[in-house]
Coordinates of C-alpha atoms in Angstrom, one line a residue:
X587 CA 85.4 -21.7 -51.9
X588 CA 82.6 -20.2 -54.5
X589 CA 79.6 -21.7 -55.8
X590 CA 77.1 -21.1 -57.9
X591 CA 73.6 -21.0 -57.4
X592 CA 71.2 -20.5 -60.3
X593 CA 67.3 -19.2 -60.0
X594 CA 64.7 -19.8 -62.7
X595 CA 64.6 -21.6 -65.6
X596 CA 66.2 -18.6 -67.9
X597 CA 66.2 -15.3 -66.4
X598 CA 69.0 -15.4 -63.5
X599 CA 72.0 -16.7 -62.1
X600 CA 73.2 -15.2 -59.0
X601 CA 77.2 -15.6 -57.9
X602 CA 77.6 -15.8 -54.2
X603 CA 80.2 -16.2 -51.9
X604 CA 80.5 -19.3 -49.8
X605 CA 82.3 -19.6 -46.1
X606 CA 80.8 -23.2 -45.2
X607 CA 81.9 -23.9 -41.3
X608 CA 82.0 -26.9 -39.6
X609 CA 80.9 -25.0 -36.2
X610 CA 77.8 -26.6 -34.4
X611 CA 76.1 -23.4 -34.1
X612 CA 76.6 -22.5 -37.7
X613 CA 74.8 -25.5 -38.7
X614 CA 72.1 -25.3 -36.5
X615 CA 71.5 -21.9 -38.7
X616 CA 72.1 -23.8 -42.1
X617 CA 69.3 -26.3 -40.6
X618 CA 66.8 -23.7 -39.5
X619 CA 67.2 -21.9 -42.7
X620 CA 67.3 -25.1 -45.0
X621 CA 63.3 -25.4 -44.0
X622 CA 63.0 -21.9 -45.3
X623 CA 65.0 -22.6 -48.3
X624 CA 63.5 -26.1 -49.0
X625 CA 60.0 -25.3 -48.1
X626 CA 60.2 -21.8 -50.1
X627 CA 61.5 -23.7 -53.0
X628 CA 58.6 -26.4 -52.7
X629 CA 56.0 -23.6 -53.1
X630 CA 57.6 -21.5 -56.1
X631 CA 57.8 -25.4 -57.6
X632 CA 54.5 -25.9 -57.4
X633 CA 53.3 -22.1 -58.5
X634 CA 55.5 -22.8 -61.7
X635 CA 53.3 -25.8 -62.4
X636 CA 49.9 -24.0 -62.0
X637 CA 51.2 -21.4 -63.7
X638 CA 51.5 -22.9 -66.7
X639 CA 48.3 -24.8 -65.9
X640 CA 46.3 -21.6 -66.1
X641 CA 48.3 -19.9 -69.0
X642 CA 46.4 -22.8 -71.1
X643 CA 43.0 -20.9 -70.9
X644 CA 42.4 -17.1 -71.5
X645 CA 40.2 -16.8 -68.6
X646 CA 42.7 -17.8 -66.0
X647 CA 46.1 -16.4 -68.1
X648 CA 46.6 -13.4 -65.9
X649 CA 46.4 -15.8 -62.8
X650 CA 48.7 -17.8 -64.2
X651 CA 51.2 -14.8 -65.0
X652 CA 50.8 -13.8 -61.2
X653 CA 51.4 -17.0 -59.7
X654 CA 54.7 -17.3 -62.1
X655 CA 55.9 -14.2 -60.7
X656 CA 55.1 -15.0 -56.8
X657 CA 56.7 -18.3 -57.8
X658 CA 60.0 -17.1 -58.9
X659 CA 60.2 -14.0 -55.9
X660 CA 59.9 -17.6 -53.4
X661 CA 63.0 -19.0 -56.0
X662 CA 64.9 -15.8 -55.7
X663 CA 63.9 -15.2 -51.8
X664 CA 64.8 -18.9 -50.9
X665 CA 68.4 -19.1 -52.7
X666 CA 69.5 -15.8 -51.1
X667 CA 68.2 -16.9 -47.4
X668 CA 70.9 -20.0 -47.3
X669 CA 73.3 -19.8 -44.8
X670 CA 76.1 -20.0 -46.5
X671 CA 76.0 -16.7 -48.0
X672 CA 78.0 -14.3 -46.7
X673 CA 77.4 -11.2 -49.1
X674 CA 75.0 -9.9 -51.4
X675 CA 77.4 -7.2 -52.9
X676 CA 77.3 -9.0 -56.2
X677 CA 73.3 -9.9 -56.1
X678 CA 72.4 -6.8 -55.5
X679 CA 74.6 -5.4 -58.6
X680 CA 73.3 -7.9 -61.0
X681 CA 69.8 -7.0 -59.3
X682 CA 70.3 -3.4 -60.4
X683 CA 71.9 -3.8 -63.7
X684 CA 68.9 -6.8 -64.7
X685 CA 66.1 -4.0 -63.4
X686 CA 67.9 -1.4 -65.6
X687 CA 67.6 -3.2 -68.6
X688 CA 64.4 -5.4 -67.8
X689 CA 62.0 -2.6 -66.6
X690 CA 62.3 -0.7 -70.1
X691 CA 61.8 -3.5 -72.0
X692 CA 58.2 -4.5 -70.2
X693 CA 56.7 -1.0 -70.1
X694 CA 57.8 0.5 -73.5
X695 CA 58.3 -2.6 -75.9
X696 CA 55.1 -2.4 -78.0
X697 CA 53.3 -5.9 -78.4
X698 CA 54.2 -6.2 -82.1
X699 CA 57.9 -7.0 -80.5
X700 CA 56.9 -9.3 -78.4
X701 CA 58.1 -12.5 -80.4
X702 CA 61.6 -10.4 -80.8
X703 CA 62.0 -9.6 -76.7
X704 CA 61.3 -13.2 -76.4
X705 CA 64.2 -14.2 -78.1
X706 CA 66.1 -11.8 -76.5
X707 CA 64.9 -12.4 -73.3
X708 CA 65.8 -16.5 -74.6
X709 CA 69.3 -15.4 -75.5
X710 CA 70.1 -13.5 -71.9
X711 CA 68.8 -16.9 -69.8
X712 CA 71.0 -19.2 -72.0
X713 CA 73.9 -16.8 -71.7
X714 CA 73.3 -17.2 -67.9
X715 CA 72.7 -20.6 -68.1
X716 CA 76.0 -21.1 -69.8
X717 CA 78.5 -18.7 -68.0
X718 CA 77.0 -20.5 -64.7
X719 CA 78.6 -24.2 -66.5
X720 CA 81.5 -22.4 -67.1
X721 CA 82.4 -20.8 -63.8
X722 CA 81.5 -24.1 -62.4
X723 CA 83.6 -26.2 -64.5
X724 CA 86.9 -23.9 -63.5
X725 CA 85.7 -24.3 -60.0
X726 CA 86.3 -27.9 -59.8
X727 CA 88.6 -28.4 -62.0
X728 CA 91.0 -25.5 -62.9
X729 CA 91.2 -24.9 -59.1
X730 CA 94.5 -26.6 -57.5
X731 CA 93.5 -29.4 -54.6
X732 CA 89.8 -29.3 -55.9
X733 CA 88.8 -33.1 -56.6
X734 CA 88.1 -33.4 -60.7
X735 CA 84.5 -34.3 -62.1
X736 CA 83.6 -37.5 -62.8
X737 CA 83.1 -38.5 -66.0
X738 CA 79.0 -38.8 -65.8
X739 CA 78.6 -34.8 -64.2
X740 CA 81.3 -33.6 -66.9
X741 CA 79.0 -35.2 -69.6
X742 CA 76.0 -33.4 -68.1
X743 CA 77.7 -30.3 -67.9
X744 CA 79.3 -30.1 -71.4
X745 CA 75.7 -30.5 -72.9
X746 CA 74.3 -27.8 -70.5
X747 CA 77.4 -25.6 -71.6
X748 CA 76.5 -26.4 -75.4
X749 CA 73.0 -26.0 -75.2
X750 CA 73.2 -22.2 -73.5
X751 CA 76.2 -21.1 -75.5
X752 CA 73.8 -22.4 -79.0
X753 CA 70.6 -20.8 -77.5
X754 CA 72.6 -17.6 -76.7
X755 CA 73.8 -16.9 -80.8
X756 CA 70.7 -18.5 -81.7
X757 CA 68.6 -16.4 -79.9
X758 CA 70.6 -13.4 -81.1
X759 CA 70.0 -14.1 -84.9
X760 CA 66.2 -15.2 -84.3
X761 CA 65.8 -11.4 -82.3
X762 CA 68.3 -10.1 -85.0
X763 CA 65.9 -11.3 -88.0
X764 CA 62.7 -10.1 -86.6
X765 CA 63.8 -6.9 -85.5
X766 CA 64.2 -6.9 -88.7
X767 CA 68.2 -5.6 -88.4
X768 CA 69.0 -9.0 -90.2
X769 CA 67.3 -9.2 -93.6
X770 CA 64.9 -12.3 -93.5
X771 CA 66.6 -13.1 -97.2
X772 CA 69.7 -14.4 -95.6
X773 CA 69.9 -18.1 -96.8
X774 CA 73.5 -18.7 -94.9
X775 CA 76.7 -20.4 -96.7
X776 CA 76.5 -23.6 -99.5
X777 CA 76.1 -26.7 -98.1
X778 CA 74.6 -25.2 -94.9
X779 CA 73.5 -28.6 -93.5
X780 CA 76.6 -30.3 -94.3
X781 CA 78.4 -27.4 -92.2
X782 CA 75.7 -27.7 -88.9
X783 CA 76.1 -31.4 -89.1
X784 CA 79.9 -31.2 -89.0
X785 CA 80.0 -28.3 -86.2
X786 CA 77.7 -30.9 -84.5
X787 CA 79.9 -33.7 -84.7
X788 CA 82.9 -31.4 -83.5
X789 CA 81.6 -30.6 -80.6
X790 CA 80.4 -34.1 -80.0
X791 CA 83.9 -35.1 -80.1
X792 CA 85.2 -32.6 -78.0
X793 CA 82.6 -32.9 -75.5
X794 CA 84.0 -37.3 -75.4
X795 CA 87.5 -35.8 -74.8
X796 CA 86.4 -33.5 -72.0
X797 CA 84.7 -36.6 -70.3
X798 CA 87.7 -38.6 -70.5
X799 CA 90.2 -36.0 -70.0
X800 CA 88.5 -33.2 -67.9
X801 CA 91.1 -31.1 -67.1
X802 CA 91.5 -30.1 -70.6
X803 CA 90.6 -26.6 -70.2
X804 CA 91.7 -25.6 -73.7
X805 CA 89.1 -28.3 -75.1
X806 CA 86.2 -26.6 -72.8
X807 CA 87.0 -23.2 -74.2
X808 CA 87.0 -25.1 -77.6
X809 CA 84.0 -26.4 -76.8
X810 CA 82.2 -22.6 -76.0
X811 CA 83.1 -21.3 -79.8
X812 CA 82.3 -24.6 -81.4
X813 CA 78.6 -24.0 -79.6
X814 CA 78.4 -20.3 -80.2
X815 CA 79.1 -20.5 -83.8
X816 CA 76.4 -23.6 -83.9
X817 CA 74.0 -21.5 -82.6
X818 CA 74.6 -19.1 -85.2
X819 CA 75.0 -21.0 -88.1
X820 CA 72.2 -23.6 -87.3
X821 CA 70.0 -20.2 -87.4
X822 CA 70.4 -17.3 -89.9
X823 CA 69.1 -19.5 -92.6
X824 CA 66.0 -19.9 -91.5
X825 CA 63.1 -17.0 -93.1
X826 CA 61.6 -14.4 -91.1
X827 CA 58.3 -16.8 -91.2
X828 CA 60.1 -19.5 -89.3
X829 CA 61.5 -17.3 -86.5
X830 CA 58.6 -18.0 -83.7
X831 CA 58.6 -21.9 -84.2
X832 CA 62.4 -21.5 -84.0
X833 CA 62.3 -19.3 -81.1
X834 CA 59.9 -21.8 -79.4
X835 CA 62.2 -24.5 -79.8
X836 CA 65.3 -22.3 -78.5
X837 CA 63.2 -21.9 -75.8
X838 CA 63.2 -25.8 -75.3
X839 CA 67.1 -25.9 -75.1
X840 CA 67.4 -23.3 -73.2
X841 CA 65.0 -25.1 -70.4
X842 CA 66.8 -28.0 -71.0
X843 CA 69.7 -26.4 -70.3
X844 CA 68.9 -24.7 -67.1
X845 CA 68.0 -28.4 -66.1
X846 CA 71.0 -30.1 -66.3
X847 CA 72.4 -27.2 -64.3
X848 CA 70.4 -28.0 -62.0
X849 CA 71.6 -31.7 -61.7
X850 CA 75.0 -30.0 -61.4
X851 CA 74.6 -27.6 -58.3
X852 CA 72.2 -29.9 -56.8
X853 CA 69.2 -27.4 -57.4
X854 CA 65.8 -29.3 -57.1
X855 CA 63.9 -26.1 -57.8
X856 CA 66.3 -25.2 -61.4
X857 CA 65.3 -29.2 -62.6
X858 CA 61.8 -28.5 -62.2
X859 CA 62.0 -25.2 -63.6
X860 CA 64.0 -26.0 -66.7
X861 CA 62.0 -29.4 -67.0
X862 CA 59.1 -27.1 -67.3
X863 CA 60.5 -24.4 -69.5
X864 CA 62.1 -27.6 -71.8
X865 CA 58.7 -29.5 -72.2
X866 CA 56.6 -26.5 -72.6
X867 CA 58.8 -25.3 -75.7
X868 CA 58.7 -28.3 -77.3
X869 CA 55.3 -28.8 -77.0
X870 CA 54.8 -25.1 -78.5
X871 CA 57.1 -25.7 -81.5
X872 CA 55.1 -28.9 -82.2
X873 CA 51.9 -27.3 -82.1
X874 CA 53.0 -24.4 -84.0
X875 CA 54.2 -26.5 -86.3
X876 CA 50.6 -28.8 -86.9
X877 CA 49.9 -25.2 -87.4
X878 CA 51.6 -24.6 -90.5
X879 CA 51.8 -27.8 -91.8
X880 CA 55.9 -28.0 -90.8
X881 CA 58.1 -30.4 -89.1
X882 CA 60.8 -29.9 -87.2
X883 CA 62.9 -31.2 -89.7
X884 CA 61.5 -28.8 -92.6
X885 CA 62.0 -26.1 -89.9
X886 CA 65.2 -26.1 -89.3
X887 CA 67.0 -27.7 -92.4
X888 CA 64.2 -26.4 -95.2
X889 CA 63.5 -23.1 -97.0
X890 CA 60.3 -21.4 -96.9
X891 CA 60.7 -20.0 -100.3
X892 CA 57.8 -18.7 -103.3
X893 CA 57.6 -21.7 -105.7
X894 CA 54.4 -21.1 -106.7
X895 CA 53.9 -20.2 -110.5
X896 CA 51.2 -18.0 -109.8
X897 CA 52.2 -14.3 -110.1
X898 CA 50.4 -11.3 -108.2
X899 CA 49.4 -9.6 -111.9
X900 CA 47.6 -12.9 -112.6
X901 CA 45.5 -12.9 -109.5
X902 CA 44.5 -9.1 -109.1
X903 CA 44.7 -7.4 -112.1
X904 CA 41.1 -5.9 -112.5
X905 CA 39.9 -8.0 -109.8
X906 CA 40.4 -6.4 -106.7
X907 CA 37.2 -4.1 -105.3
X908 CA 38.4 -1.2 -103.1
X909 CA 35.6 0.3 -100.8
X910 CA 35.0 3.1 -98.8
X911 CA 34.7 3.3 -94.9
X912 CA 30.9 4.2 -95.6
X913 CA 30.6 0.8 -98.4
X914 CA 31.8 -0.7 -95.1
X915 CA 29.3 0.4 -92.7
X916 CA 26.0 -0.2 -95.2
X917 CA 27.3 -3.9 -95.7
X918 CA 27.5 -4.0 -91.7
X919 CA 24.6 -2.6 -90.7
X920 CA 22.3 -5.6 -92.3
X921 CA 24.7 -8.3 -90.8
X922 CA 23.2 -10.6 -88.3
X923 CA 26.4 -12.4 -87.7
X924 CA 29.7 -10.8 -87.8
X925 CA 33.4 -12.7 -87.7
X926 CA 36.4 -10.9 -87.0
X927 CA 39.8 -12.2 -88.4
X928 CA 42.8 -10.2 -86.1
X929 CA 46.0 -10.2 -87.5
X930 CA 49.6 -9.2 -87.7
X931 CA 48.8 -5.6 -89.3
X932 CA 46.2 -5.3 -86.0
X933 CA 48.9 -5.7 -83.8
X934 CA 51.0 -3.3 -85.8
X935 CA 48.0 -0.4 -86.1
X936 CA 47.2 -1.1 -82.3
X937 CA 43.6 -1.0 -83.5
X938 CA 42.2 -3.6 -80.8
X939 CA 40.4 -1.3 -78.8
X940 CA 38.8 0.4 -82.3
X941 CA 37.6 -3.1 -82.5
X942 CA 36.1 -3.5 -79.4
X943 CA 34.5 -0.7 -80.5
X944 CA 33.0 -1.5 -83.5
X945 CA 32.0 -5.1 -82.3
X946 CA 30.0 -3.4 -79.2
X947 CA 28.2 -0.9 -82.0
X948 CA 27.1 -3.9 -83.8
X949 CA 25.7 -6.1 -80.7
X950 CA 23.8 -3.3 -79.9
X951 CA 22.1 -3.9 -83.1
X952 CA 21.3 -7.5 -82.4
X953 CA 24.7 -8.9 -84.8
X954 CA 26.4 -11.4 -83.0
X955 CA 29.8 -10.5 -83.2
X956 CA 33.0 -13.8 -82.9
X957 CA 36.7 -13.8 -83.3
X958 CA 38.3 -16.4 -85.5
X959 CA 42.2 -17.1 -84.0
X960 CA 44.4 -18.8 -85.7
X961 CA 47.4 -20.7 -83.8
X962 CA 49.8 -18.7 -85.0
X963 CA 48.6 -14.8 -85.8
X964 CA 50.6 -12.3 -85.2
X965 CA 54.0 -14.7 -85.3
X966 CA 53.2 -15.8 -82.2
X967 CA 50.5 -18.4 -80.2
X968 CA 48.4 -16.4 -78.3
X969 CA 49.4 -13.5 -79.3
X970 CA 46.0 -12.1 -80.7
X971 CA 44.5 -13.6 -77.8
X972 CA 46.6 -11.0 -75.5
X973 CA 45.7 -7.8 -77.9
X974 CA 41.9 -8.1 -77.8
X975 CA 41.9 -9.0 -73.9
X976 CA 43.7 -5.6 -73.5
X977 CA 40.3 -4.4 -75.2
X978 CA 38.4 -6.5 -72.6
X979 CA 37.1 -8.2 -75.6
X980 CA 34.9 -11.5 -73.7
X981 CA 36.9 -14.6 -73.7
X982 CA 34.0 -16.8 -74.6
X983 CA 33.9 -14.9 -78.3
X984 CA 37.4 -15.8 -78.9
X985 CA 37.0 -19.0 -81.0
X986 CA 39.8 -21.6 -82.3
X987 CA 40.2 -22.0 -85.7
X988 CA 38.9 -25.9 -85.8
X989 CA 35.6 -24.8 -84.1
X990 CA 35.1 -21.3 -86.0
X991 CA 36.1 -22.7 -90.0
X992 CA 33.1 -24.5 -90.0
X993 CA 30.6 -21.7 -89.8
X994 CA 32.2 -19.2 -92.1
X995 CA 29.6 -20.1 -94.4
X996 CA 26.8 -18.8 -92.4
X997 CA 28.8 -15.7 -91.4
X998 CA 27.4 -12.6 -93.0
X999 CA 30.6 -10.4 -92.9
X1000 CA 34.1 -11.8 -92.3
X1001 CA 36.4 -8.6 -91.7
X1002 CA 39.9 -9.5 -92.1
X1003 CA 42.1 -7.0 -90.4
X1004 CA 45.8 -7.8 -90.8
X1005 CA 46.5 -11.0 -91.6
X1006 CA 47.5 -12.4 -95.0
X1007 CA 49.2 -15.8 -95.2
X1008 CA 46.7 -17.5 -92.4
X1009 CA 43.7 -17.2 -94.7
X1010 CA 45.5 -17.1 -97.7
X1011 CA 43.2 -19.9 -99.9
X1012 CA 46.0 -21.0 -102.0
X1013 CA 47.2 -23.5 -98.7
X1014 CA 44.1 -25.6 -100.1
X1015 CA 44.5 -24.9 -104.0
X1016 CA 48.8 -24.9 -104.8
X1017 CA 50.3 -27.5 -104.0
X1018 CA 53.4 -25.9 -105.1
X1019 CA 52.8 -23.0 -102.6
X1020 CA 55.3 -22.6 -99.5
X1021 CA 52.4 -22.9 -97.5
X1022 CA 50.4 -25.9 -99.2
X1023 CA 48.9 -27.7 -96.9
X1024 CA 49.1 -25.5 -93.7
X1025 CA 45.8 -25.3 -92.0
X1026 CA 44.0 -21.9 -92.2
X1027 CA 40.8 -19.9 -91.6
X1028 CA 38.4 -20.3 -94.0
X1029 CA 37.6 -16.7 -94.5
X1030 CA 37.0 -17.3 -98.3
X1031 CA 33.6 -18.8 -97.4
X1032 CA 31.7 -16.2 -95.9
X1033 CA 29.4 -14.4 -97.9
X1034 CA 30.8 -11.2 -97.7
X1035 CA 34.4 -10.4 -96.8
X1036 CA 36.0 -7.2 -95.9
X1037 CA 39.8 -6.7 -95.4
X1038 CA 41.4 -4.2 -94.0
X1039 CA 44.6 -3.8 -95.0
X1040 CA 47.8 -0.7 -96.1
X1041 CA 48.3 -2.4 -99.9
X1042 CA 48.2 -5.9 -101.4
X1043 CA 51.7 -6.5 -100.2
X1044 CA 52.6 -10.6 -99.6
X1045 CA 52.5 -12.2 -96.0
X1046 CA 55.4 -13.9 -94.6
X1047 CA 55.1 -15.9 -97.6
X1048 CA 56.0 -13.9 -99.7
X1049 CA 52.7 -14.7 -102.3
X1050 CA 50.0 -13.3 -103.3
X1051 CA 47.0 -13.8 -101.6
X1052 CA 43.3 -15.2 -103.7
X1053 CA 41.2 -13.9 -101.4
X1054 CA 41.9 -10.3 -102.2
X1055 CA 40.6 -10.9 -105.7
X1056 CA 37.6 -12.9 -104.6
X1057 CA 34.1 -11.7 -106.1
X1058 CA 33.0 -11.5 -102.1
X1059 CA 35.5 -9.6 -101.2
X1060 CA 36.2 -5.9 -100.9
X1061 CA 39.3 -4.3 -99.6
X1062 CA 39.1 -1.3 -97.5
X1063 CA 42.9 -0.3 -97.6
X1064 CA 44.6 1.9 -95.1
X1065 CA 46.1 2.3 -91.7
X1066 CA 43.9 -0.8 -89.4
X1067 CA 42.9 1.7 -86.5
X1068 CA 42.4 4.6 -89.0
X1069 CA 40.1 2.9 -91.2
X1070 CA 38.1 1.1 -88.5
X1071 CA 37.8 4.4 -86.8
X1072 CA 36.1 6.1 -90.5
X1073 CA 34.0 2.5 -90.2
X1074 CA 32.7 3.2 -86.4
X1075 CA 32.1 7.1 -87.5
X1076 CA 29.9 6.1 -90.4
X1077 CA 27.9 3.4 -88.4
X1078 CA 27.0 6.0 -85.8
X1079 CA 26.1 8.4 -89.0
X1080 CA 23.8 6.0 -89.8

């Protein structure tokens, strides 16, 4: 007989091979290492929720990674010291192949792809998370003389099966779109929600007739391409700008998913995890949503498209004020208070460290030097937040956008380096803007503004951006670690 046993919320599921005996000694071992097991798995359970607990802060974030990754060692440890395995041949291939494929991904994917190995990294758990329903499903009831599933865990497992198999295509498309090897412009077929809803409904339907009739192989298999092509559909619509709230949420079913598994396999460790994994998500599409003004519902069955009747010739032309590197360092050097506004383009110029740099120049000179974050720069939560702690950039200066929007007005110089759409003033002004409404940083009211940036291309958006034109505000355009680097040069000139 085979079972499955499946680690971790989304990154594993390990095949082993089962020879269960009824022989007294034999037990006794399955009892001696069942305290390993159990009390292994009671640690890595209660790592996973600290974890996360110290994720929420920036001071205690690398703790938290650490204790995430002792916690799922214990996970992975525990499962493969039951007693009823009799191999490791296939772990240890899996093991390889996973290591092959994971370690280049960590060391060489630059942080710009982080939202895009996230979904990726999203798509291979659910794809794990699925084949494990699947081989378990043919386990009990494909086998001859293997007793059928009730109609309550064949219920279970058909939305655990539907969730991965969505999640996987899902995933795919999400990585696919902001790779960039899928053009964000893909809007999907007519009548896309009518088409989702109906998929929806089918596999509903098929997922009734496998509870009542769960031998019906053909309907399980029915059931896969009926999810996988959900997954796909309910996806590519969806703009380029929507991708980290979707993947945040695909992140959700996935944990979900891994959790019903683990009511399956009676896995207490894979129900905490997954619970974990599925609450977490959610909670991170919902605030990333407050974020830009979105719901759920505008998400995934709305268009962020340019409605706005404002054209970029009306808003620049003859307005915008290009300066030099040197223009730059004069209107610095008589700052007393200095806010930096990281964005998207810094994560792309990898200028966080020029930064630090600059900001370390200017405390020497008395300025006091903050950084405004907003929830979702750099298409990602938190994602800033990881760039300038690379640059050992002091947590307490990183401020949230409620706290920092009130004192832009007493900021001397607001350099914007990177970002478009998350200071973009037309949120407050259009209210037929894509983005009315969103909450941003209030960059527009500091007395001077600086942005450093290649061109006046459009964010996310795809609009033009106010600010650029503004009579405070000069544009210093060019590569972000370039630039600052002419900046730093000229300050120490001076």
């Amino acid at each position: 007989m085979t079972n499955l046993h499946s680690l971790g919320s989304l990154f594993a599921a390990v095949d082993v091979e089962l020879n269960i005996s009824t022989n007294g000694a034999v037990r006794h071992l399955a009892d001696r290492d069942s305290i390993l097991v159990w009390g292994s798995y009671l640690i890595a359970a209660a790592l996973f929720i600290l974890s996360l607990k110290w994720l929420s802060h920036p001071k205690t974030a690398r703790r938290g990674v650490l204790a995430g990754e002792i916690g799922m060692a214990l996970a992975v440890i525990g499962t493969l010291l039951m007693y009823d395995v009799v191999t490791y041949n296939w772990v240890l291939v899996g093991i390889a192949l996973g290591s092959i494929i994971g370690t280049p991904m960590a060391i060489w994917m630059p942080m710009t792809a982080v939202p895009q190995r996230t979904a990726l990294s999203h798509a291979f758990g659910a794809l794990a998370a699925a084949l494990v329903g699947t081989a378990h499903y043919f386990e009990e009831v494909a086998v001859p003389g293997v007793p059928h599933l009730d109609k309550f865990t064949m219920a279970i497992l058909a939305i655990e099966v539907f969730l991965g198999a969505l999640t996987f295509t899902g995933s795919l498309i999400a990585f696919g779109k902001l790779q960039e090897l899928l053009p964000s412009s893909i809007k999907g077929l007519p009548n896309q929600n009518a088409i989702n809803f109906s998929l929806l409904g089918v596999a509903a339907l098929l997922s009734i007739w496998l509870i009542f009739s769960p031998t019906s192989w053909i309907v399980f298999l029915l059931l896969i391409v009926v999810s996988l092509v959900f997954g796909l559909c309910l996806v590519i619509p969806i703009g380029g700008a929507d991708m980290p709230t979707v993947i945040s949420l695909l992140n959700s079913y996935a944990g979900l998913s891994a959790s019903l598994m683990g009511f399956i396999l009676d896995n207490y460790l894979l129900i905490i995890a997954g619970a974990l994994d599925g609450s977490s998500g959610l909670i991170l599409s919902i605030v990333m949503c407050k974020a830009m003004n979105r719901s759920f519902t505008n998400v995934l069955f709305g268009r962020m498209e340019p409605t706005s009747a404002a054209s970029s010739d009306d808003i620049y032309a003859g307005k915008v004020k290009s300066a030099s590197p040197e223009d730059v360092a004069m209107l610095l050097e008589g700052a007393q208070r200095v806010i930096v506004v990281p964005g998207y383009g810094l994560a792309v110029a990898q200028a966080q460290h020029v930064v630090r740099e600059l900001a370390t120049i200017l405390e020497e000179h008395g300025c006091t030097v903050e950084y405004a974050i907003h929830p979702v720069a750099g298409r990602m939560p938190g994602h800033m937040n990881v760039l300038l702690a690379e640059a050992d950039v002091p947590y307490e200066q990183l401020k949230e956008m409620e706290e920092i929007n009130p004192t832009f007005p007493q900021c001397d110089v607001a350099i914007v380096i990177g970002a478009n759409d998350v200071v973009n003033p037309l949120a407050n002004t259009d209210p037929t803007s894509p983005i009315a409404g969103m909450p941003i940083l209030n960059v527009d009211k500091a007395r001077n503004v600086v942005v450093v940036k290649r061109s006046l291309s459009p964010g996310f958006a795809g609009i033009p951006n106010p600010l650029f034109a503004a009579d405070n505000c000069l544009m210093l355009f060019g590569d972000g670690k370039k630039a600052l680097m002419e900046v730093v040069a000229a300050l120490k000139e001076g």
